[in-house]
PDB file of N, CA and C in Angstrom:
ATOM      1  N   MET A   5     -13.059   2.317 -27.992  1.00  0.00           N
ATOM      2  CA  MET A   5     -12.636   2.861 -26.704  1.00  0.00           C
ATOM      3  C   MET A   5     -12.352   1.711 -25.743  1.00  0.00           C
ATOM      4  N   GLY A   6     -11.648   2.005 -24.714  1.00  0.00           N
ATOM      5  CA  GLY A   6     -11.352   0.982 -23.732  1.00  0.00           C
ATOM      6  C   GLY A   6     -10.076   0.209 -24.000  1.00  0.00           C
ATOM      7  N   ASN A   7      -9.277   0.668 -24.962  1.00  0.00           N
ATOM      8  CA  ASN A   7      -8.008   0.002 -25.237  1.00  0.00           C
ATOM      9  C   ASN A   7      -6.887   1.027 -25.376  1.00  0.00           C
ATOM     10  N   GLN A   8      -6.904   2.010 -24.537  1.00  0.00           N
ATOM     11  CA  GLN A   8      -5.860   3.031 -24.618  1.00  0.00           C
ATOM     12  C   GLN A   8      -4.486   2.455 -24.285  1.00  0.00           C
ATOM     13  N   PHE A   9      -4.437   1.539 -23.319  1.00  0.00           N
ATOM     14  CA  PHE A   9      -3.164   0.921 -22.949  1.00  0.00           C
ATOM     15  C   PHE A   9      -2.594   0.123 -24.125  1.00  0.00           C
ATOM     16  N   GLY A  10      -3.390  -0.752 -24.697  1.00  0.00           N
ATOM     17  CA  GLY A  10      -2.926  -1.574 -25.820  1.00  0.00           C
ATOM     18  C   GLY A  10      -2.503  -0.747 -27.014  1.00  0.00           C
ATOM     19  N   ASP A  11      -3.295   0.288 -27.314  1.00  0.00           N
ATOM     20  CA  ASP A  11      -2.946   1.168 -28.434  1.00  0.00           C
ATOM     21  C   ASP A  11      -1.599   1.854 -28.185  1.00  0.00           C
ATOM     22  N   ARG A  12      -1.393   2.290 -26.960  1.00  0.00           N
ATOM     23  CA  ARG A  12      -0.131   2.982 -26.627  1.00  0.00           C
ATOM     24  C   ARG A  12       1.050   2.022 -26.701  1.00  0.00           C
ATOM     25  N   ILE A  13       0.858   0.811 -26.213  1.00  0.00           N
ATOM     26  CA  ILE A  13       1.924  -0.196 -26.258  1.00  0.00           C
ATOM     27  C   ILE A  13       2.327  -0.473 -27.704  1.00  0.00           C
ATOM     28  N   ARG A  14       1.334  -0.660 -28.561  1.00  0.00           N
ATOM     29  CA  ARG A  14       1.624  -0.921 -29.980  1.00  0.00           C
ATOM     30  C   ARG A  14       2.372   0.260 -30.603  1.00  0.00           C
ATOM     31  N   LYS A  15       1.903   1.472 -30.315  1.00  0.00           N
ATOM     32  CA  LYS A  15       2.543   2.667 -30.875  1.00  0.00           C
ATOM     33  C   LYS A  15       3.999   2.777 -30.404  1.00  0.00           C
ATOM     34  N   LEU A  16       4.224   2.572 -29.121  1.00  0.00           N
ATOM     35  CA  LEU A  16       5.593   2.632 -28.587  1.00  0.00           C
ATOM     36  C   LEU A  16       6.480   1.559 -29.216  1.00  0.00           C
ATOM     37  N   ARG A  17       5.949   0.351 -29.350  1.00  0.00           N
ATOM     38  CA  ARG A  17       6.723  -0.748 -29.945  1.00  0.00           C
ATOM     39  C   ARG A  17       7.104  -0.421 -31.384  1.00  0.00           C
ATOM     40  N   GLU A  18       6.137   0.102 -32.125  1.00  0.00           N
ATOM     41  CA  GLU A  18       6.405   0.445 -33.525  1.00  0.00           C
ATOM     42  C   GLU A  18       7.388   1.612 -33.638  1.00  0.00           C
ATOM     43  N   GLU A  19       7.265   2.606 -32.761  1.00  0.00           N
ATOM     44  CA  GLU A  19       8.195   3.745 -32.779  1.00  0.00           C
ATOM     45  C   GLU A  19       9.626   3.287 -32.516  1.00  0.00           C
ATOM     46  N   ARG A  20       9.772   2.265 -31.687  1.00  0.00           N
ATOM     47  CA  ARG A  20      11.099   1.757 -31.344  1.00  0.00           C
ATOM     48  C   ARG A  20      11.551   0.649 -32.303  1.00  0.00           C
ATOM     49  N   GLU A  21      10.726   0.416 -33.321  1.00  0.00           N
ATOM     50  CA  GLU A  21      11.020  -0.573 -34.359  1.00  0.00           C
ATOM     51  C   GLU A  21      11.311  -1.954 -33.770  1.00  0.00           C
ATOM     52  N   LEU A  22      10.470  -2.338 -32.811  1.00  0.00           N
ATOM     53  CA  LEU A  22      10.583  -3.649 -32.190  1.00  0.00           C
ATOM     54  C   LEU A  22       9.482  -4.553 -32.726  1.00  0.00           C
ATOM     55  N   LEU A  23       9.813  -5.803 -32.918  1.00  0.00           N
ATOM     56  CA  LEU A  23       8.831  -6.787 -33.340  1.00  0.00           C
ATOM     57  C   LEU A  23       8.056  -7.283 -32.116  1.00  0.00           C
ATOM     58  N   GLN A  24       6.843  -7.746 -32.355  1.00  0.00           N
ATOM     59  CA  GLN A  24       6.062  -8.291 -31.243  1.00  0.00           C
ATOM     60  C   GLN A  24       6.820  -9.412 -30.546  1.00  0.00           C
ATOM     61  N   ARG A  25       7.486 -10.253 -31.320  1.00  0.00           N
ATOM     62  CA  ARG A  25       8.188 -11.384 -30.704  1.00  0.00           C
ATOM     63  C   ARG A  25       9.335 -10.917 -29.805  1.00  0.00           C
ATOM     64  N   GLN A  26       9.960  -9.780 -30.143  1.00  0.00           N
ATOM     65  CA  GLN A  26      11.039  -9.252 -29.312  1.00  0.00           C
ATOM     66  C   GLN A  26      10.491  -8.762 -27.967  1.00  0.00           C
ATOM     67  N   VAL A  27       9.400  -8.026 -28.021  1.00  0.00           N
ATOM     68  CA  VAL A  27       8.797  -7.496 -26.795  1.00  0.00           C
ATOM     69  C   VAL A  27       8.227  -8.644 -25.962  1.00  0.00           C
ATOM     70  N   ALA A  28       7.557  -9.576 -26.617  1.00  0.00           N
ATOM     71  CA  ALA A  28       6.988 -10.719 -25.907  1.00  0.00           C
ATOM     72  C   ALA A  28       8.078 -11.505 -25.188  1.00  0.00           C
ATOM     73  N   ALA A  29       9.196 -11.736 -25.851  1.00  0.00           N
ATOM     74  CA  ALA A  29      10.298 -12.476 -25.228  1.00  0.00           C
ATOM     75  C   ALA A  29      10.835 -11.733 -24.006  1.00  0.00           C
ATOM     76  N   ALA A  30      10.967 -10.423 -24.112  1.00  0.00           N
ATOM     77  CA  ALA A  30      11.452  -9.628 -22.985  1.00  0.00           C
ATOM     78  C   ALA A  30      10.486  -9.675 -21.798  1.00  0.00           C
ATOM     79  N   LEU A  31       9.203  -9.811 -22.093  1.00  0.00           N
ATOM     80  CA  LEU A  31       8.180  -9.875 -21.043  1.00  0.00           C
ATOM     81  C   LEU A  31       7.905 -11.300 -20.575  1.00  0.00           C
ATOM     82  N   GLU A  32       8.534 -12.264 -21.263  1.00  0.00           N
ATOM     83  CA  GLU A  32       8.335 -13.683 -20.974  1.00  0.00           C
ATOM     84  C   GLU A  32       6.877 -14.094 -21.142  1.00  0.00           C
ATOM     85  N   ILE A  33       6.266 -13.603 -22.232  1.00  0.00           N
ATOM     86  CA  ILE A  33       4.931 -14.027 -22.636  1.00  0.00           C
ATOM     87  C   ILE A  33       5.022 -14.448 -24.094  1.00  0.00           C
ATOM     88  N   ASP A  34       4.004 -15.132 -24.586  1.00  0.00           N
ATOM     89  CA  ASP A  34       4.072 -15.522 -25.990  1.00  0.00           C
ATOM     90  C   ASP A  34       3.560 -14.394 -26.887  1.00  0.00           C
ATOM     91  N   THR A  35       3.982 -14.452 -28.139  1.00  0.00           N
ATOM     92  CA  THR A  35       3.631 -13.408 -29.105  1.00  0.00           C
ATOM     93  C   THR A  35       2.126 -13.249 -29.286  1.00  0.00           C
ATOM     94  N   PRO A  36       1.353 -14.344 -29.381  1.00  0.00           N
ATOM     95  CA  PRO A  36      -0.095 -14.162 -29.510  1.00  0.00           C
ATOM     96  C   PRO A  36      -0.722 -13.405 -28.323  1.00  0.00           C
ATOM     97  N   MET A  37      -0.188 -13.622 -27.123  1.00  0.00           N
ATOM     98  CA  MET A  37      -0.727 -12.903 -25.974  1.00  0.00           C
ATOM     99  C   MET A  37      -0.443 -11.403 -26.098  1.00  0.00           C
ATOM    100  N   LEU A  38       0.765 -11.052 -26.522  1.00  0.00           N
ATOM    101  CA  LEU A  38       1.090  -9.641 -26.721  1.00  0.00           C
ATOM    102  C   LEU A  38       0.172  -9.038 -27.774  1.00  0.00           C
ATOM    103  N   SER A  39      -0.060  -9.760 -28.831  1.00  0.00           N
ATOM    104  CA  SER A  39      -0.952  -9.290 -29.881  1.00  0.00           C
ATOM    105  C   SER A  39      -2.350  -9.028 -29.327  1.00  0.00           C
ATOM    106  N   LYS A  40      -2.830  -9.919 -28.494  1.00  0.00           N
ATOM    107  CA  LYS A  40      -4.149  -9.740 -27.875  1.00  0.00           C
ATOM    108  C   LYS A  40      -4.179  -8.522 -26.959  1.00  0.00           C
ATOM    109  N   ILE A  41      -3.105  -8.281 -26.225  1.00  0.00           N
ATOM    110  CA  ILE A  41      -3.028  -7.099 -25.351  1.00  0.00           C
ATOM    111  C   ILE A  41      -3.065  -5.831 -26.196  1.00  0.00           C
ATOM    112  N   GLU A  42      -2.296  -5.813 -27.268  1.00  0.00           N
ATOM    113  CA  GLU A  42      -2.283  -4.638 -28.142  1.00  0.00           C
ATOM    114  C   GLU A  42      -3.649  -4.375 -28.778  1.00  0.00           C
ATOM    115  N   ARG A  43      -4.368  -5.422 -29.119  1.00  0.00           N
ATOM    116  CA  ARG A  43      -5.692  -5.265 -29.747  1.00  0.00           C
ATOM    117  C   ARG A  43      -6.795  -4.998 -28.730  1.00  0.00           C
ATOM    118  N   GLY A  44      -6.516  -5.230 -27.461  1.00  0.00           N
ATOM    119  CA  GLY A  44      -7.531  -5.054 -26.429  1.00  0.00           C
ATOM    120  C   GLY A  44      -8.371  -6.287 -26.193  1.00  0.00           C
ATOM    121  N   ASP A  45      -7.981  -7.419 -26.783  1.00  0.00           N
ATOM    122  CA  ASP A  45      -8.707  -8.672 -26.582  1.00  0.00           C
ATOM    123  C   ASP A  45      -8.367  -9.306 -25.248  1.00  0.00           C
ATOM    124  N   ARG A  46      -7.261  -8.896 -24.692  1.00  0.00           N
ATOM    125  CA  ARG A  46      -6.825  -9.395 -23.384  1.00  0.00           C
ATOM    126  C   ARG A  46      -6.206  -8.226 -22.637  1.00  0.00           C
ATOM    127  N   LYS A  47      -6.431  -8.172 -21.336  1.00  0.00           N
ATOM    128  CA  LYS A  47      -5.887  -7.088 -20.525  1.00  0.00           C
ATOM    129  C   LYS A  47      -4.561  -7.512 -19.905  1.00  0.00           C
ATOM    130  N   ALA A  48      -3.626  -6.598 -19.890  1.00  0.00           N
ATOM    131  CA  ALA A  48      -2.349  -6.853 -19.225  1.00  0.00           C
ATOM    132  C   ALA A  48      -2.587  -6.894 -17.714  1.00  0.00           C
ATOM    133  N   ARG A  49      -1.751  -7.629 -17.030  1.00  0.00           N
ATOM    134  CA  ARG A  49      -1.814  -7.644 -15.561  1.00  0.00           C
ATOM    135  C   ARG A  49      -1.087  -6.402 -15.042  1.00  0.00           C
ATOM    136  N   ARG A  50      -1.454  -5.999 -13.845  1.00  0.00           N
ATOM    137  CA  ARG A  50      -0.883  -4.791 -13.243  1.00  0.00           C
ATOM    138  C   ARG A  50       0.649  -4.846 -13.239  1.00  0.00           C
ATOM    139  N   GLU A  51       1.215  -5.985 -12.842  1.00  0.00           N
ATOM    140  CA  GLU A  51       2.676  -6.083 -12.757  1.00  0.00           C
ATOM    141  C   GLU A  51       3.339  -6.009 -14.129  1.00  0.00           C
ATOM    142  N   GLN A  52       2.591  -6.303 -15.181  1.00  0.00           N
ATOM    143  CA  GLN A  52       3.144  -6.208 -16.522  1.00  0.00           C
ATOM    144  C   GLN A  52       3.307  -4.765 -16.985  1.00  0.00           C
ATOM    145  N   VAL A  53       2.577  -3.847 -16.379  1.00  0.00           N
ATOM    146  CA  VAL A  53       2.683  -2.441 -16.772  1.00  0.00           C
ATOM    147  C   VAL A  53       4.115  -1.946 -16.560  1.00  0.00           C
ATOM    148  N   ALA A  54       4.693  -2.259 -15.419  1.00  0.00           N
ATOM    149  CA  ALA A  54       6.081  -1.856 -15.137  1.00  0.00           C
ATOM    150  C   ALA A  54       7.045  -2.527 -16.119  1.00  0.00           C
ATOM    151  N   GLN A  55       6.783  -3.779 -16.451  1.00  0.00           N
ATOM    152  CA  GLN A  55       7.639  -4.489 -17.406  1.00  0.00           C
ATOM    153  C   GLN A  55       7.568  -3.832 -18.786  1.00  0.00           C
ATOM    154  N   PHE A  56       6.361  -3.502 -19.225  1.00  0.00           N
ATOM    155  CA  PHE A  56       6.212  -2.807 -20.506  1.00  0.00           C
ATOM    156  C   PHE A  56       6.978  -1.491 -20.484  1.00  0.00           C
ATOM    157  N   SER A  57       6.886  -0.794 -19.367  1.00  0.00           N
ATOM    158  CA  SER A  57       7.558   0.494 -19.233  1.00  0.00           C
ATOM    159  C   SER A  57       9.069   0.355 -19.436  1.00  0.00           C
ATOM    160  N   LYS A  58       9.641  -0.651 -18.827  1.00  0.00           N
ATOM    161  CA  LYS A  58      11.089  -0.864 -18.950  1.00  0.00           C
ATOM    162  C   LYS A  58      11.475  -1.279 -20.368  1.00  0.00           C
ATOM    163  N   VAL A  59      10.764  -2.243 -20.904  1.00  0.00           N
ATOM    164  CA  VAL A  59      11.092  -2.774 -22.232  1.00  0.00           C
ATOM    165  C   VAL A  59      10.936  -1.704 -23.308  1.00  0.00           C
ATOM    166  N   LEU A  60       9.880  -0.899 -23.191  1.00  0.00           N
ATOM    167  CA  LEU A  60       9.593   0.105 -24.219  1.00  0.00           C
ATOM    168  C   LEU A  60      10.152   1.487 -23.880  1.00  0.00           C
ATOM    169  N   LYS A  61      10.861   1.577 -22.743  1.00  0.00           N
ATOM    170  CA  LYS A  61      11.454   2.843 -22.294  1.00  0.00           C
ATOM    171  C   LYS A  61      10.386   3.952 -22.276  1.00  0.00           C
ATOM    172  N   ALA A  62       9.318   3.663 -21.548  1.00  0.00           N
ATOM    173  CA  ALA A  62       8.174   4.573 -21.478  1.00  0.00           C
ATOM    174  C   ALA A  62       7.936   4.971 -20.028  1.00  0.00           C
ATOM    175  N   ASP A  63       7.250   6.070 -19.850  1.00  0.00           N
ATOM    176  CA  ASP A  63       6.905   6.566 -18.516  1.00  0.00           C
ATOM    177  C   ASP A  63       5.903   5.613 -17.868  1.00  0.00           C
ATOM    178  N   GLU A  64       6.294   5.012 -16.760  1.00  0.00           N
ATOM    179  CA  GLU A  64       5.436   4.040 -16.094  1.00  0.00           C
ATOM    180  C   GLU A  64       4.128   4.667 -15.597  1.00  0.00           C
ATOM    181  N   LYS A  65       4.186   5.906 -15.140  1.00  0.00           N
ATOM    182  CA  LYS A  65       2.969   6.571 -14.660  1.00  0.00           C
ATOM    183  C   LYS A  65       1.958   6.763 -15.786  1.00  0.00           C
ATOM    184  N   VAL A  66       2.436   7.103 -16.960  1.00  0.00           N
ATOM    185  CA  VAL A  66       1.541   7.274 -18.113  1.00  0.00           C
ATOM    186  C   VAL A  66       0.893   5.938 -18.466  1.00  0.00           C
ATOM    187  N   LEU A  67       1.701   4.877 -18.537  1.00  0.00           N
ATOM    188  CA  LEU A  67       1.152   3.564 -18.866  1.00  0.00           C
ATOM    189  C   LEU A  67       0.188   3.081 -17.797  1.00  0.00           C
ATOM    190  N   MET A  68       0.515   3.301 -16.535  1.00  0.00           N
ATOM    191  CA  MET A  68      -0.381   2.884 -15.447  1.00  0.00           C
ATOM    192  C   MET A  68      -1.692   3.656 -15.507  1.00  0.00           C
ATOM    193  N   THR A  69      -1.621   4.934 -15.843  1.00  0.00           N
ATOM    194  CA  THR A  69      -2.834   5.739 -15.966  1.00  0.00           C
ATOM    195  C   THR A  69      -3.737   5.186 -17.064  1.00  0.00           C
ATOM    196  N   LEU A  70      -3.166   4.852 -18.198  1.00  0.00           N
ATOM    197  CA  LEU A  70      -3.949   4.291 -19.304  1.00  0.00           C
ATOM    198  C   LEU A  70      -4.514   2.925 -18.929  1.00  0.00           C
ATOM    199  N   TRP A  71      -3.737   2.116 -18.249  1.00  0.00           N
ATOM    200  CA  TRP A  71      -4.175   0.791 -17.814  1.00  0.00           C
ATOM    201  C   TRP A  71      -5.363   0.911 -16.863  1.00  0.00           C
ATOM    202  N   LEU A  72      -5.246   1.823 -15.893  1.00  0.00           N
ATOM    203  CA  LEU A  72      -6.346   2.044 -14.941  1.00  0.00           C
ATOM    204  C   LEU A  72      -7.578   2.601 -15.640  1.00  0.00           C
ATOM    205  N   ALA A  73      -7.377   3.528 -16.569  1.00  0.00           N
ATOM    206  CA  ALA A  73      -8.505   4.102 -17.311  1.00  0.00           C
ATOM    207  C   ALA A  73      -9.253   3.012 -18.069  1.00  0.00           C
ATOM    208  N   ASP A  74      -8.527   2.086 -18.671  1.00  0.00           N
ATOM    209  CA  ASP A  74      -9.168   0.976 -19.380  1.00  0.00           C
ATOM    210  C   ASP A  74      -9.977   0.112 -18.421  1.00  0.00           C
ATOM    211  N   LYS A  75      -9.430  -0.148 -17.236  1.00  0.00           N
ATOM    212  CA  LYS A  75     -10.153  -0.955 -16.239  1.00  0.00           C
ATOM    213  C   LYS A  75     -11.443  -0.259 -15.815  1.00  0.00           C
ATOM    214  N   LEU A  76     -11.343   1.035 -15.538  1.00  0.00           N
ATOM    215  CA  LEU A  76     -12.536   1.788 -15.146  1.00  0.00           C
ATOM    216  C   LEU A  76     -13.578   1.779 -16.251  1.00  0.00           C
ATOM    217  N   TYR A  77     -13.131   1.986 -17.461  1.00  0.00           N
ATOM    218  CA  TYR A  77     -14.040   2.003 -18.605  1.00  0.00           C
ATOM    219  C   TYR A  77     -14.794   0.679 -18.713  1.00  0.00           C
ATOM    220  N   GLU A  78     -14.091  -0.428 -18.561  1.00  0.00           N
ATOM    221  CA  GLU A  78     -14.729  -1.740 -18.658  1.00  0.00           C
ATOM    222  C   GLU A  78     -15.821  -1.908 -17.607  1.00  0.00           C
ATOM    223  N   ILE A  79     -15.601  -1.363 -16.433  1.00  0.00           N
ATOM    224  CA  ILE A  79     -16.569  -1.498 -15.345  1.00  0.00           C
ATOM    225  C   ILE A  79     -17.816  -0.658 -15.595  1.00  0.00           C
ATOM    226  N   ILE A  80     -17.641   0.556 -16.109  1.00  0.00           N
ATOM    227  CA  ILE A  80     -18.770   1.501 -16.153  1.00  0.00           C
ATOM    228  C   ILE A  80     -19.319   1.792 -17.547  1.00  0.00           C
ATOM    229  N   LYS A  81     -18.753   1.212 -18.578  1.00  0.00           N
ATOM    230  CA  LYS A  81     -19.093   1.603 -19.948  1.00  0.00           C
ATOM    231  C   LYS A  81     -20.576   1.513 -20.282  1.00  0.00           C
ATOM    232  N   ASP A  82     -21.291   0.582 -19.700  1.00  0.00           N
ATOM    233  CA  ASP A  82     -22.696   0.402 -20.042  1.00  0.00           C
ATOM    234  C   ASP A  82     -23.651   1.034 -19.024  1.00  0.00           C
ATOM    235  N   GLU A  83     -23.114   1.754 -18.068  1.00  0.00           N
ATOM    236  CA  GLU A  83     -23.928   2.355 -17.015  1.00  0.00           C
ATOM    237  C   GLU A  83     -24.436   3.731 -17.430  1.00  0.00           C
ATOM    238  N   ASP A  84     -25.718   3.974 -17.223  1.00  0.00           N
ATOM    239  CA  ASP A  84     -26.296   5.281 -17.539  1.00  0.00           C
ATOM    240  C   ASP A  84     -25.707   6.398 -16.680  1.00  0.00           C
ATOM    241  N   LEU A  85     -25.328   6.069 -15.470  1.00  0.00           N
ATOM    242  CA  LEU A  85     -24.829   7.079 -14.530  1.00  0.00           C
ATOM    243  C   LEU A  85     -23.306   7.053 -14.409  1.00  0.00           C
ATOM    244  N   ALA A  86     -22.636   6.575 -15.431  1.00  0.00           N
ATOM    245  CA  ALA A  86     -21.178   6.419 -15.387  1.00  0.00           C
ATOM    246  C   ALA A  86     -20.462   7.722 -15.071  1.00  0.00           C
ATOM    247  N   THR A  87     -20.834   8.793 -15.744  1.00  0.00           N
ATOM    248  CA  THR A  87     -20.159  10.075 -15.526  1.00  0.00           C
ATOM    249  C   THR A  87     -20.371  10.562 -14.098  1.00  0.00           C
ATOM    250  N   ASN A  88     -21.575  10.437 -13.597  1.00  0.00           N
ATOM    251  CA  ASN A  88     -21.855  10.843 -12.217  1.00  0.00           C
ATOM    252  C   ASN A  88     -21.041  10.002 -11.235  1.00  0.00           C
ATOM    253  N   ALA A  89     -20.983   8.710 -11.485  1.00  0.00           N
ATOM    254  CA  ALA A  89     -20.223   7.824 -10.606  1.00  0.00           C
ATOM    255  C   ALA A  89     -18.741   8.187 -10.613  1.00  0.00           C
ATOM    256  N   LEU A  90     -18.210   8.527 -11.763  1.00  0.00           N
ATOM    257  CA  LEU A  90     -16.804   8.934 -11.840  1.00  0.00           C
ATOM    258  C   LEU A  90     -16.554  10.209 -11.048  1.00  0.00           C
ATOM    259  N   ARG A  91     -17.480  11.133 -11.107  1.00  0.00           N
ATOM    260  CA  ARG A  91     -17.328  12.382 -10.337  1.00  0.00           C
ATOM    261  C   ARG A  91     -17.310  12.093  -8.842  1.00  0.00           C
ATOM    262  N   VAL A  92     -18.203  11.236  -8.388  1.00  0.00           N
ATOM    263  CA  VAL A  92     -18.252  10.871  -6.970  1.00  0.00           C
ATOM    264  C   VAL A  92     -16.952  10.172  -6.570  1.00  0.00           C
ATOM    265  N   ALA A  93     -16.504   9.243  -7.399  1.00  0.00           N
ATOM    266  CA  ALA A  93     -15.261   8.529  -7.105  1.00  0.00           C
ATOM    267  C   ALA A  93     -14.075   9.480  -7.073  1.00  0.00           C
ATOM    268  N   GLU A  94     -14.049  10.439  -7.990  1.00  0.00           N
ATOM    269  CA  GLU A  94     -12.964  11.423  -7.998  1.00  0.00           C
ATOM    270  C   GLU A  94     -12.959  12.228  -6.709  1.00  0.00           C
ATOM    271  N   SER A  95     -14.127  12.631  -6.259  1.00  0.00           N
ATOM    272  CA  SER A  95     -14.229  13.376  -4.991  1.00  0.00           C
ATOM    273  C   SER A  95     -13.717  12.535  -3.833  1.00  0.00           C
ATOM    274  N   GLU A  96     -14.072  11.255  -3.829  1.00  0.00           N
ATOM    275  CA  GLU A  96     -13.622  10.359  -2.764  1.00  0.00           C
ATOM    276  C   GLU A  96     -12.099  10.206  -2.774  1.00  0.00           C
ATOM    277  N   VAL A  97     -11.535  10.073  -3.951  1.00  0.00           N
ATOM    278  CA  VAL A  97     -10.079   9.926  -4.063  1.00  0.00           C
ATOM    279  C   VAL A  97      -9.392  11.199  -3.571  1.00  0.00           C
ATOM    280  N   ARG A  98      -9.894  12.350  -3.986  1.00  0.00           N
ATOM    281  CA  ARG A  98      -9.298  13.618  -3.547  1.00  0.00           C
ATOM    282  C   ARG A  98      -9.399  13.768  -2.033  1.00  0.00           C
ATOM    283  N   TYR A  99     -10.564  13.439  -1.462  1.00  0.00           N
ATOM    284  CA  TYR A  99     -10.757  13.532  -0.023  1.00  0.00           C
ATOM    285  C   TYR A  99      -9.801  12.589   0.698  1.00  0.00           C
ATOM    286  N   SER A 100      -9.693  11.381   0.199  1.00  0.00           N
ATOM    287  CA  SER A 100      -8.815  10.384   0.819  1.00  0.00           C
ATOM    288  C   SER A 100      -7.363  10.849   0.804  1.00  0.00           C
ATOM    289  N   LYS A 101      -6.928  11.452  -0.303  1.00  0.00           N
ATOM    290  CA  LYS A 101      -5.544  11.939  -0.394  1.00  0.00           C
ATOM    291  C   LYS A 101      -5.305  13.099   0.565  1.00  0.00           C
ATOM    292  N   ARG A 102      -6.307  13.980   0.705  1.00  0.00           N
ATOM    293  CA  ARG A 102      -6.171  15.115   1.639  1.00  0.00           C
ATOM    294  C   ARG A 102      -6.059  14.632   3.074  1.00  0.00           C
ATOM    295  N   THR A 103      -6.887  13.683   3.464  1.00  0.00           N
ATOM    296  CA  THR A 103      -6.864  13.205   4.846  1.00  0.00           C
ATOM    297  C   THR A 103      -5.591  12.427   5.145  1.00  0.00           C
ATOM    298  N   LYS A 104      -5.050  11.730   4.159  1.00  0.00           N
ATOM    299  CA  LYS A 104      -3.791  11.009   4.368  1.00  0.00           C
ATOM    300  C   LYS A 104      -2.618  11.969   4.520  1.00  0.00           C
ATOM    301  N   ALA A 105      -2.685  13.110   3.823  1.00  0.00           N
ATOM    302  CA  ALA A 105      -1.597  14.079   3.858  1.00  0.00           C
ATOM    303  C   ALA A 105      -1.539  14.825   5.191  1.00  0.00           C
ATOM    304  N   GLN A 106      -2.623  14.826   5.912  1.00  0.00           N
ATOM    305  CA  GLN A 106      -2.665  15.584   7.180  1.00  0.00           C
ATOM    306  C   GLN A 106      -2.084  14.837   8.323  1.00  0.00           C
TER     307      GLN A 106
END
């Protein structure tokens, strides 16, 4: 767990029959770094999510959601109260969005 973004990137790349070196070149990163991102050994930077979306012709919102989920997981994975904390954070996000909309 905790590598949903990398798994999705690899799946999209393979579905489009692209080699790692092709995607890496388009992103202006080296092939070993792309390999590490796909395996979850290294996390992509936020700005790279949009680049992956363009190169792989994927929905940027879906990729960003997976990227954020991986970040959250890394922060809370070893916490006993992780689920409770996520519920509180979700409530805060919903409240914040409601107050901004008004």
